[in-house]
Short mmCIF file of C-alpha atoms in Angstrom, two decimals:
data_model
loop_
_atom_site.label_atom_id
_atom_site.label_comp_id
_atom_site.label_asym_id
_atom_site.label_seq_id
_atom_site.Cartn_x
_atom_site.Cartn_y
_atom_site.Cartn_z
CA MET A 1 14.17 65.06 -2.25
CA ASP A 2 16.11 66.62 -5.15
CA GLY A 3 14.88 70.07 -4.09
CA LEU A 4 16.22 69.61 -0.55
CA GLY A 5 19.55 68.45 -1.95
CA ASP A 6 19.76 71.50 -4.23
CA LEU A 7 18.95 73.82 -1.31
CA LEU A 8 21.65 72.25 0.88
CA ARG A 9 24.19 72.44 -1.95
CA ARG A 10 23.47 76.14 -2.59
CA LYS A 11 23.68 77.04 1.10
CA LEU A 12 26.72 74.95 2.02
CA ILE A 13 28.89 74.58 -1.07
CA ARG A 14 30.32 77.68 -2.74
CA GLY A 15 30.92 77.57 -6.46
CA ASP A 16 30.04 74.71 -8.76
CA ASN A 17 32.99 72.50 -7.79
CA ASN A 18 30.84 69.80 -6.20
CA SER A 19 28.35 68.83 -8.90
CA ARG A 20 27.69 65.41 -7.33
CA PHE A 21 26.44 66.83 -4.01
CA VAL A 22 22.76 66.35 -4.85
CA GLU A 23 23.31 62.89 -6.37
CA GLY A 24 25.21 61.76 -3.26
CA PHE A 25 22.60 63.23 -0.92
CA VAL A 26 19.60 61.72 -2.71
CA THR A 27 21.18 58.33 -3.42
CA ALA A 28 22.41 57.88 0.16
CA SER A 29 19.16 59.19 1.67
CA VAL A 30 17.01 56.83 -0.34
CA LEU A 31 19.31 53.86 0.17
CA PHE A 32 19.56 54.36 3.93
CA CYS A 33 15.84 55.11 4.45
CA VAL A 34 14.27 52.19 2.62
CA GLY A 35 14.42 48.51 3.28
CA ALA A 36 13.48 45.93 5.80
CA MET A 37 16.08 46.90 8.40
CA ALA A 38 14.85 50.50 8.61
CA ILE A 39 11.22 49.50 8.99
CA ASN A 40 11.67 46.38 11.12
CA GLY A 41 14.36 48.02 13.24
CA SER A 42 12.12 51.00 13.94
CA MET A 43 9.22 48.66 14.66
CA GLN A 44 11.24 46.65 17.21
CA ALA A 45 12.63 49.81 18.78
CA GLY A 46 9.22 51.45 19.07
CA MET A 47 7.14 48.46 20.09
CA LEU A 48 9.60 46.36 22.09
CA GLY A 49 12.43 48.72 23.06
CA LYS A 50 14.96 46.48 21.24
CA TYR A 51 17.58 48.39 19.26
CA ASP A 52 19.76 45.57 17.92
CA ILE A 53 18.52 45.83 14.31
CA LEU A 54 18.97 49.62 14.26
CA ILE A 55 22.48 49.32 15.67
CA SER A 56 23.40 46.71 13.04
CA LYS A 57 21.87 48.91 10.34
CA GLY A 58 23.87 51.88 11.62
CA VAL A 59 27.14 49.97 11.26
CA ILE A 60 26.25 48.82 7.74
CA ASP A 61 25.12 52.33 6.75
CA GLY A 62 28.32 53.85 8.19
CA VAL A 63 30.56 51.63 6.10
CA THR A 64 28.41 52.24 3.03
CA ALA A 65 28.44 56.01 3.64
CA ILE A 66 32.25 56.06 3.68
CA THR A 67 32.32 54.29 0.32
CA PHE A 68 29.64 56.53 -1.16
CA ALA A 69 31.32 59.70 0.15
CA ALA A 70 34.55 58.72 -1.58
CA ALA A 71 32.66 58.40 -4.87
CA MET A 72 29.97 61.10 -4.55
CA GLY A 73 31.30 63.66 -2.09
CA VAL A 74 30.08 65.44 1.00
CA GLY A 75 26.38 65.27 0.04
CA VAL A 76 26.34 61.74 1.46
CA ALA A 77 26.99 63.08 4.98
CA PHE A 78 23.83 65.19 4.84
CA SER A 79 21.74 62.06 4.26
CA ALA A 80 21.85 61.68 8.05
CA ILE A 81 19.15 64.39 8.32
CA PRO A 82 16.34 62.59 6.46
CA LEU A 83 17.50 59.29 7.96
CA LEU A 84 17.09 60.68 11.48
CA LEU A 85 13.67 62.11 10.64
CA TYR A 86 12.51 58.93 8.89
CA GLN A 87 13.72 56.29 11.36
CA GLY A 88 12.99 58.47 14.36
CA GLY A 89 9.49 59.18 13.06
CA LEU A 90 8.84 55.51 12.36
CA THR A 91 10.07 54.57 15.82
CA LEU A 92 7.73 57.12 17.41
CA ILE A 93 4.80 55.98 15.26
CA PHE A 94 5.38 52.33 16.15
CA ALA A 95 5.69 53.27 19.82
CA LEU A 96 2.35 55.09 19.71
CA VAL A 97 0.20 52.92 17.43
CA GLY A 98 2.32 49.91 16.57
CA GLN A 99 0.67 47.45 18.92
CA GLY A 100 -2.37 47.24 16.70
CA MET A 101 -0.61 47.23 13.31
CA ASP A 102 -1.39 44.34 10.99
CA PRO A 103 1.72 42.24 10.15
CA ALA A 104 0.60 42.26 6.49
CA VAL A 105 1.08 46.05 6.43
CA VAL A 106 4.68 45.69 7.61
CA THR A 107 5.33 42.95 5.03
CA GLU A 108 4.00 45.12 2.21
CA MET A 109 6.01 48.14 3.40
CA ASN A 110 9.12 45.95 3.25
CA ALA A 111 8.20 44.84 -0.29
CA VAL A 112 7.84 48.42 -1.52
CA GLY A 113 11.18 49.31 0.08
CA GLY A 114 12.85 46.39 -1.66
CA THR A 115 11.44 47.50 -5.01
CA ILE A 116 12.86 50.99 -4.48
CA ILE A 117 16.26 49.46 -3.69
CA VAL A 118 16.09 47.65 -7.05
CA GLY A 119 15.57 51.06 -8.70
CA ILE A 120 18.66 52.42 -6.91
CA GLY A 121 20.67 49.45 -8.14
CA LEU A 122 19.52 49.96 -11.72
CA ASN A 123 20.52 53.64 -11.53
CA MET A 124 23.94 52.75 -10.12
CA LEU A 125 24.49 50.27 -12.96
CA GLY A 126 23.47 52.91 -15.50
CA LEU A 127 20.94 50.59 -17.14
CA PRO A 128 17.99 52.91 -17.74
CA LYS A 129 18.37 55.59 -20.44
CA GLU A 130 16.99 58.13 -17.98
CA LYS A 131 17.62 57.74 -14.26
CA ILE A 132 14.73 56.37 -12.25
CA ARG A 133 13.65 59.07 -9.81
CA VAL A 134 13.67 56.85 -6.74
CA GLY A 135 13.43 59.79 -4.34
CA ASN A 136 9.93 60.48 -5.65
CA MET A 137 8.93 56.90 -4.86
CA LEU A 138 9.62 57.11 -1.10
CA PRO A 139 6.05 58.05 -0.12
CA ALA A 140 4.89 54.76 -1.68
CA ILE A 141 6.34 52.94 1.34
CA PHE A 142 3.42 54.23 3.40
CA LEU A 143 0.65 53.24 0.94
CA PRO A 144 0.14 49.78 2.52
CA ILE A 145 -0.96 51.47 5.76
CA GLY A 146 -4.16 52.52 4.00
CA TYR A 147 -4.33 49.90 1.26
CA ILE A 148 -4.30 46.70 3.35
CA PRO A 149 -7.23 47.69 5.61
CA LEU A 150 -9.16 49.06 2.61
CA ALA A 151 -8.59 45.87 0.59
CA GLY A 152 -9.77 43.80 3.58
CA LEU A 153 -12.87 45.95 3.93
CA ILE A 154 -13.74 45.71 0.23
CA GLY A 155 -12.98 41.97 0.22
CA GLY A 156 -15.30 41.52 3.20
CA LEU A 157 -18.09 43.35 1.40
CA MET A 158 -17.64 41.23 -1.72
CA GLY A 159 -17.35 37.85 -0.03
#
């Protein structure tokens, strides 16, 4: 995620006057992409055609983006790109294969997203000596898709 932010900064911002571009892009992207509302909203949109959670999330994210942009600059605006790809992709996935998805998988995906949000909060408070690279943790959200069925299979073989 940092690499994409650096690429956008080099292409769009001339000079070194906006040193917080990448931080704003990555922080906003991670914050807006993880969490229960992103996953559950995409699930409801894809499986049931109900968009109320995504609309509520959009309002919350819009207000948050204004605040973040004031503190971190224009990089926050570009977080809309990974957000569109992430939520749009999840919505399409849930529309195609969501009918058969185990509710435990969704619960665990929400738990991983919540843990990543805790990492963002710790970074924003400045508590760790070195920043936690939360952008690198995003793929972990999808681990339960393989882990839950595998754990059930192994548990069935053992019991």
